[in-house]
CSV table of C-alpha atoms in Angstrom, one decimal:
chain,number,residue,atom,x,y,z
A,1,MET,CA,12.7,169.4,39.1
A,2,HIS,CA,11.7,166.0,40.4
A,3,VAL,CA,10.1,163.4,38.1
A,4,ALA,CA,6.9,163.5,40.2
A,5,LEU,CA,6.6,167.2,39.6
A,6,ALA,CA,7.4,166.7,35.9
A,7,ALA,CA,4.5,164.3,35.7
A,8,CYS,CA,2.2,166.8,37.4
A,9,ILE,CA,3.2,169.5,35.0
A,10,GLY,CA,2.8,167.1,32.1
A,11,THR,CA,-0.8,166.5,33.2
A,12,LEU,CA,-1.5,170.2,33.3
A,13,LEU,CA,0.1,171.0,30.0
A,14,THR,CA,-1.4,168.0,28.2
A,15,ALA,CA,-4.9,168.8,29.2
A,16,ALA,CA,-4.6,172.5,28.4
A,17,VAL,CA,-2.5,172.5,25.2
A,18,HIS,CA,-3.8,169.5,23.3
A,19,ALA,CA,-7.1,171.2,22.9
A,20,ASP,CA,-5.4,174.1,21.0
A,21,ALA,CA,-1.7,173.7,20.7
A,22,PRO,CA,0.2,177.0,21.0
A,23,TRP,CA,2.6,175.9,18.3
A,24,ASP,CA,3.5,172.8,16.1
A,25,PRO,CA,7.2,171.9,15.6
A,26,ALA,CA,6.3,170.6,12.1
A,27,ALA,CA,5.0,174.0,11.1
A,28,VAL,CA,7.7,176.3,12.5
A,29,VAL,CA,9.8,178.2,10.0
A,30,LEU,CA,12.8,179.9,11.4
A,31,GLU,CA,14.3,183.3,10.4
A,32,ALA,CA,17.5,185.0,11.6
A,33,ARG,CA,17.4,188.7,12.5
A,34,GLU,CA,20.6,190.7,13.1
A,35,MET,CA,20.4,192.5,16.4
A,36,GLY,CA,23.8,194.0,16.2
A,37,GLU,CA,27.1,193.2,14.5
A,38,GLY,CA,27.6,189.4,14.7
A,39,VAL,CA,24.5,189.0,17.0
A,40,TYR,CA,21.5,187.2,15.6
A,41,ALA,CA,18.1,186.3,17.1
A,42,VAL,CA,16.5,183.2,15.5
A,43,LEU,CA,12.8,183.6,15.5
A,44,PRO,CA,9.7,181.7,14.2
A,45,ALA,CA,8.5,183.5,11.2
A,46,ASP,CA,5.2,184.3,12.9
A,47,ALA,CA,6.8,185.9,16.0
A,48,PHE,CA,5.6,189.4,15.0
A,49,THR,CA,2.0,188.4,14.4
A,50,ARG,CA,1.2,186.1,17.3
A,51,ASP,CA,1.6,186.5,21.0
A,52,HIS,CA,3.1,183.0,21.6
A,53,VAL,CA,5.0,181.0,19.0
A,54,GLY,CA,7.6,178.3,18.8
A,55,THR,CA,10.9,178.5,20.6
A,56,THR,CA,13.4,181.3,19.9
A,57,ALA,CA,17.1,180.7,19.6
A,58,GLY,CA,20.2,182.7,18.4
A,59,PHE,CA,23.9,182.8,17.7
A,60,VAL,CA,26.8,185.1,18.3
A,61,VAL,CA,29.7,185.3,15.8
A,62,GLY,CA,33.2,186.3,16.9
A,63,GLU,CA,36.4,186.6,15.0
A,64,ARG,CA,37.3,183.0,16.0
A,65,ASP,CA,34.2,181.1,17.2
A,66,VAL,CA,30.4,181.0,17.2
A,67,LEU,CA,28.2,180.6,20.3
A,68,LEU,CA,24.8,179.1,19.8
A,69,VAL,CA,21.8,179.9,22.1
A,70,GLU,CA,19.4,176.9,22.4
A,71,THR,CA,19.2,173.9,20.2
A,72,LEU,CA,15.4,173.5,19.9
A,73,VAL,CA,13.2,170.4,20.0
A,74,ASN,CA,13.9,168.1,17.0
A,75,ARG,CA,16.2,167.4,14.0
A,76,LYS,CA,14.2,169.6,11.6
A,77,LEU,CA,14.5,172.7,13.8
A,78,THR,CA,18.0,172.1,14.9
A,79,GLU,CA,19.2,171.6,11.3
A,80,ALA,CA,17.3,174.8,10.3
A,81,LEU,CA,19.0,176.7,13.1
A,82,LEU,CA,22.4,175.4,12.0
A,83,ALA,CA,21.6,176.2,8.3
A,84,LEU,CA,21.0,179.8,9.4
A,85,VAL,CA,24.3,179.9,11.1
A,86,ARG,CA,26.1,178.5,8.0
A,87,SER,CA,24.4,181.0,5.8
A,88,THR,CA,26.0,183.7,7.8
A,89,THR,CA,29.5,182.4,8.7
A,90,ASP,CA,31.8,179.5,8.2
A,91,LYS,CA,33.4,180.0,11.6
A,92,PRO,CA,33.1,176.9,13.9
A,93,ILE,CA,30.3,176.6,16.4
A,94,ARG,CA,32.3,176.2,19.6
A,95,TYR,CA,29.7,176.6,22.3
A,96,VAL,CA,26.0,176.1,22.9
A,97,VAL,CA,24.1,177.4,25.9
A,98,ASN,CA,20.7,176.0,27.1
A,99,SER,CA,18.7,178.5,29.0
A,100,SER,CA,16.9,175.6,30.9
A,101,TYR,CA,16.3,171.9,30.7
A,102,HIS,CA,13.1,172.3,28.7
A,103,GLY,CA,13.2,170.0,25.7
A,104,ASP,CA,12.2,172.7,23.1
A,105,HIS,CA,15.3,174.5,24.2
A,106,SER,CA,17.8,171.6,24.6
A,107,TYR,CA,16.8,168.4,22.8
A,108,GLY,CA,18.9,169.4,19.8
A,109,ASN,CA,22.1,169.0,21.8
A,110,SER,CA,22.4,165.4,20.8
A,111,LEU,CA,22.4,166.4,17.2
A,112,LEU,CA,25.5,168.7,17.4
A,113,PRO,CA,29.1,167.6,16.6
A,114,ASP,CA,30.9,166.1,19.6
A,115,ASP,CA,33.4,169.0,19.7
A,116,VAL,CA,30.7,171.6,20.5
A,117,ILE,CA,30.9,172.5,24.2
A,118,VAL,CA,27.5,172.3,25.9
A,119,ILE,CA,26.9,174.9,28.7
A,120,GLN,CA,24.2,174.5,31.3
A,121,HIS,CA,23.4,175.3,34.9
A,122,PRO,CA,24.1,172.4,37.3
A,123,ALA,CA,20.3,172.0,38.0
A,124,THR,CA,19.6,171.7,34.2
A,125,ALA,CA,22.4,169.1,33.8
A,126,ALA,CA,21.1,167.1,36.9
A,127,TYR,CA,17.5,167.0,35.5
A,128,ILE,CA,18.6,165.9,32.1
A,129,GLY,CA,20.8,163.3,33.6
A,130,SER,CA,18.1,161.8,35.9
A,131,ALA,CA,14.8,162.4,34.1
A,132,PHE,CA,15.4,162.7,30.4
A,133,MET,CA,13.5,159.6,29.3
A,134,GLN,CA,10.4,160.6,31.3
A,135,ASP,CA,10.7,164.2,29.9
A,136,ARG,CA,11.0,163.0,26.3
A,137,ALA,CA,7.9,160.8,26.8
A,138,PHE,CA,6.0,163.8,28.1
A,139,MET,CA,7.1,166.0,25.2
A,140,ILE,CA,6.0,163.3,22.7
A,141,ASP,CA,2.6,163.3,24.4
A,142,LEU,CA,2.5,167.1,24.4
A,143,MET,CA,3.6,167.7,20.9
A,144,GLY,CA,2.3,164.5,19.3
A,145,PRO,CA,4.1,161.5,17.8
A,146,GLY,CA,6.0,161.7,14.6
A,147,LYS,CA,7.4,165.2,15.3
A,148,GLY,CA,11.0,164.0,15.5
A,149,ILE,CA,11.2,163.9,19.2
A,150,GLU,CA,11.5,160.2,19.4
A,151,GLU,CA,15.0,160.2,18.1
A,152,VAL,CA,16.6,162.8,20.5
A,153,GLN,CA,19.0,161.5,23.1
A,154,PRO,CA,20.4,163.1,26.3
A,155,ARG,CA,23.7,164.8,26.1
A,156,ALA,CA,25.7,165.7,29.2
A,157,ALA,CA,26.9,169.2,29.8
A,158,ASP,CA,30.6,169.9,29.3
A,159,LEU,CA,30.6,173.1,31.3
A,160,LEU,CA,28.5,174.1,34.2
A,161,VAL,CA,27.6,177.7,35.2
A,162,ASP,CA,25.9,178.7,38.5
A,163,GLY,CA,27.0,182.3,38.6
A,164,LEU,CA,28.8,184.1,35.8
A,165,LEU,CA,30.9,182.7,32.9
A,166,THR,CA,32.4,185.1,30.3
A,167,ILE,CA,33.4,183.7,26.9
A,168,ASP,CA,35.6,185.5,24.4
A,169,LEU,CA,34.7,184.4,20.8
A,170,GLY,CA,37.5,186.6,19.4
A,171,GLY,CA,36.7,190.3,19.6
A,172,ARG,CA,33.2,189.6,21.0
A,173,ARG,CA,32.4,188.9,24.6
A,174,VAL,CA,29.4,186.9,25.8
A,175,GLU,CA,28.3,186.6,29.4
A,176,ILE,CA,26.3,183.7,30.7
A,177,ARG,CA,24.6,184.5,33.9
A,178,HIS,CA,22.4,182.8,36.5
A,179,PHE,CA,20.3,185.4,38.3
A,180,GLY,CA,18.2,182.9,40.2
A,181,PHE,CA,15.0,180.8,39.9
A,182,ALA,CA,12.5,182.2,37.4
A,183,GLN,CA,10.7,179.2,35.8
A,184,THR,CA,13.2,176.5,36.5
A,185,PRO,CA,16.1,176.2,39.1
A,186,GLY,CA,18.6,176.2,36.2
A,187,ASP,CA,17.6,179.3,34.3
A,188,LEU,CA,20.5,181.0,32.4
A,189,VAL,CA,20.5,184.2,30.5
A,190,ILE,CA,22.9,185.0,27.7
A,191,TRP,CA,24.1,188.6,27.5
A,192,VAL,CA,26.1,190.3,24.7
A,193,PRO,CA,27.3,193.6,26.2
A,194,GLU,CA,28.4,195.2,23.0
A,195,ALA,CA,25.0,194.8,21.4
A,196,GLU,CA,23.0,195.0,24.6
A,197,VAL,CA,21.0,191.9,23.7
A,198,LEU,CA,19.8,189.4,26.3
A,199,TRP,CA,18.3,186.0,25.7
A,200,VAL,CA,16.2,185.0,28.7
A,201,GLY,CA,14.6,181.7,27.8
A,202,ASN,CA,11.3,181.1,29.5
A,203,MET,CA,11.8,183.5,32.4
A,204,VAL,CA,9.9,185.7,30.0
A,205,GLN,CA,7.6,183.7,27.7
A,206,ALA,CA,6.9,186.5,25.2
A,207,ALA,CA,6.3,190.2,24.9
A,208,PRO,CA,3.2,191.6,26.5
A,209,PRO,CA,0.4,190.5,26.6
A,210,ALA,CA,2.1,187.2,27.5
A,211,ILE,CA,2.3,186.4,31.2
A,212,PRO,CA,4.7,184.1,33.1
A,213,TRP,CA,4.1,180.4,33.3
A,214,LEU,CA,4.7,179.4,37.0
A,215,LEU,CA,5.1,175.7,36.1
A,216,GLU,CA,7.2,175.0,39.2
A,217,GLY,CA,5.6,177.6,41.5
A,218,ARG,CA,8.0,179.6,43.7
A,219,HIS,CA,6.6,182.9,42.4
A,220,THR,CA,8.3,185.1,45.0
A,221,GLU,CA,11.6,183.8,43.7
A,222,THR,CA,10.5,184.5,40.2
A,223,ILE,CA,9.7,188.1,41.2
A,224,ALA,CA,13.1,188.5,42.8
A,225,THR,CA,14.9,187.1,39.8
A,226,LEU,CA,13.0,189.3,37.3
A,227,GLU,CA,13.7,192.3,39.5
A,228,ALA,CA,17.4,191.5,39.4
A,229,VAL,CA,17.4,191.1,35.7
A,230,ARG,CA,15.5,194.3,35.2
A,231,ALA,CA,18.0,196.2,37.4
A,232,PHE,CA,20.9,194.7,35.5
A,233,LEU,CA,19.7,195.8,32.1
A,234,PRO,CA,20.5,199.2,30.6
A,235,GLU,CA,17.4,201.1,29.4
A,236,THR,CA,18.4,200.5,25.8
A,237,ALA,CA,18.7,196.7,26.0
A,238,THR,CA,16.8,194.3,23.9
A,239,ILE,CA,15.4,191.0,25.3
A,240,ILE,CA,14.8,187.9,23.3
A,241,PRO,CA,12.1,186.0,25.2
A,242,GLY,CA,11.6,182.3,25.0
A,243,HIS,CA,8.6,182.3,22.6
A,244,GLY,CA,8.1,185.6,20.9
A,245,LYS,CA,9.5,188.7,19.3
A,246,PRO,CA,12.3,190.8,20.7
A,247,MET,CA,11.2,193.4,23.2
A,248,PRO,CA,12.7,196.2,25.2
A,249,GLY,CA,14.1,195.5,28.6
A,250,SER,CA,11.3,197.5,30.2
A,251,GLY,CA,8.9,194.7,29.0
A,252,ILE,CA,9.8,192.8,32.1
A,253,ASP,CA,7.8,195.3,34.1
A,254,TYR,CA,4.6,193.8,32.6
A,255,SER,CA,5.5,190.3,34.0
A,256,LEU,CA,6.4,191.8,37.3
A,257,ASP,CA,3.2,193.8,37.6
A,258,TYR,CA,1.2,190.7,36.8
A,259,LEU,CA,3.0,188.6,39.4
A,260,ARG,CA,2.8,191.2,42.1
A,261,GLN,CA,-0.9,191.7,41.6
A,262,LEU,CA,-1.5,188.0,41.5
A,263,ASP,CA,0.4,187.6,44.8
A,264,ALA,CA,-1.6,190.3,46.5
A,265,LEU,CA,-4.9,188.9,45.2
A,266,VAL,CA,-4.2,185.3,46.4
A,267,ARG,CA,-2.8,186.4,49.7
A,268,GLN,CA,-5.9,188.4,50.5
A,269,ALA,CA,-8.1,185.5,49.4
A,270,VAL,CA,-6.2,183.0,51.6
A,271,VAL,CA,-6.5,185.3,54.6
A,272,HIS,CA,-10.3,185.3,54.1
A,273,GLY,CA,-10.5,181.6,53.9
A,274,ARG,CA,-11.2,181.2,50.2
A,275,THR,CA,-10.8,177.8,48.6
A,276,LEU,CA,-8.7,177.3,45.5
A,277,GLU,CA,-11.8,177.0,43.3
A,278,GLU,CA,-13.2,180.2,44.7
A,279,VAL,CA,-10.0,182.0,44.0
A,280,ARG,CA,-9.7,180.6,40.5
A,281,ALA,CA,-13.3,181.7,39.7
A,282,GLY,CA,-12.7,185.2,41.0
A,283,ALA,CA,-9.0,185.8,40.2
A,284,VAL,CA,-9.5,188.0,37.2
A,285,LEU,CA,-6.6,190.5,36.7
A,286,THR,CA,-7.9,193.2,34.5
A,287,GLY,CA,-5.3,194.3,31.9
A,288,PHE,CA,-3.6,191.0,31.6
A,289,ASP,CA,-6.3,188.8,30.0
A,290,ASP,CA,-5.6,189.7,26.3
A,291,TYR,CA,-3.0,186.9,26.1
A,292,SER,CA,-4.2,184.0,23.9
A,293,LEU,CA,-3.1,181.5,26.5
A,294,TYR,CA,-4.4,183.4,29.5
A,295,ALA,CA,-7.0,180.9,30.6
A,296,PHE,CA,-4.4,178.2,30.8
A,297,ALA,CA,-1.4,180.1,32.1
A,298,HIS,CA,-3.4,182.2,34.7
A,299,GLY,CA,-6.2,179.9,35.7
A,300,ASP,CA,-4.8,176.4,35.3
A,301,VAL,CA,-1.2,177.0,36.3
A,302,ASN,CA,-0.4,180.3,38.0
A,303,VAL,CA,-3.4,180.7,40.4
A,304,PRO,CA,-3.1,177.1,41.7
A,305,MET,CA,0.7,177.4,42.1
A,306,VAL,CA,0.5,180.7,44.0
A,307,TYR,CA,-2.4,179.5,46.1
A,308,LYS,CA,-0.4,176.4,47.1
A,309,THR,CA,2.7,178.5,48.0
A,310,VAL,CA,0.8,181.1,50.0
A,311,SER,CA,-1.4,178.5,51.8
A,312,GLU,CA,1.6,176.4,52.8
A,313,ALA,CA,3.4,179.4,54.2
A,314,ARG,CA,0.7,180.3,56.7
């Protein structure tokens, strides 16, 4: 994502979120939940009572090594995550995977020991390498000063994945996959076949009624990627979304239904010559408006992004 687009997104997020922040890093309490033998989701304690919470994470323990999923936004949360790992096992953390470049998923990289191997998509690594300082300034503005974000530093990826990487932790296999663009160009998912657990980062914000956040547009690519993930998953799989409780793989259908309906609505409006403001005023999708952040995600982000994409394609 270019710096100019980051600034545009920052303006959108700051205006919408500062009025009623969806979560506060200083208030997040993390808990580990075992999803299968050696497979742990790390969730904010309020994940089962709210429809959008702080960032999720996780870890997978093998006979030899541990793989960490995400590193979160500041020292407080990174150290809480590491403490949960240490309360479970004394095996070394050998790998960490960032699902995207977003700071609440990756800023803690700089707080890990040097011998931990950082795994990212090339697009994530490129963004962090070129725009980290601007991104950190935006996150401080978004989350507020004094939340520990000021001290985080960029850390380069050690291993890049743009397709499939399989890691053997010793008796436990983890697959890191790139299915395509969903919310960022560098979205990665982390799949543990034995436990049928998939971390998806922000390609799914949270379980229904949460809807996607099309922060970088490209909604048709998002649809294609979510369709590919849905087809990949067995019916018994569990998804760990970026900001909510675990959900069945079928929960992706809710996001897909929303995106398809939004696409059809906006295309029809553009054909009839409607302006963006007219579309925003009338683009109510019944059945998707129970989400606590619906007004922001739908009206302030998704409708304008889809309108721009559809209009420019005509």
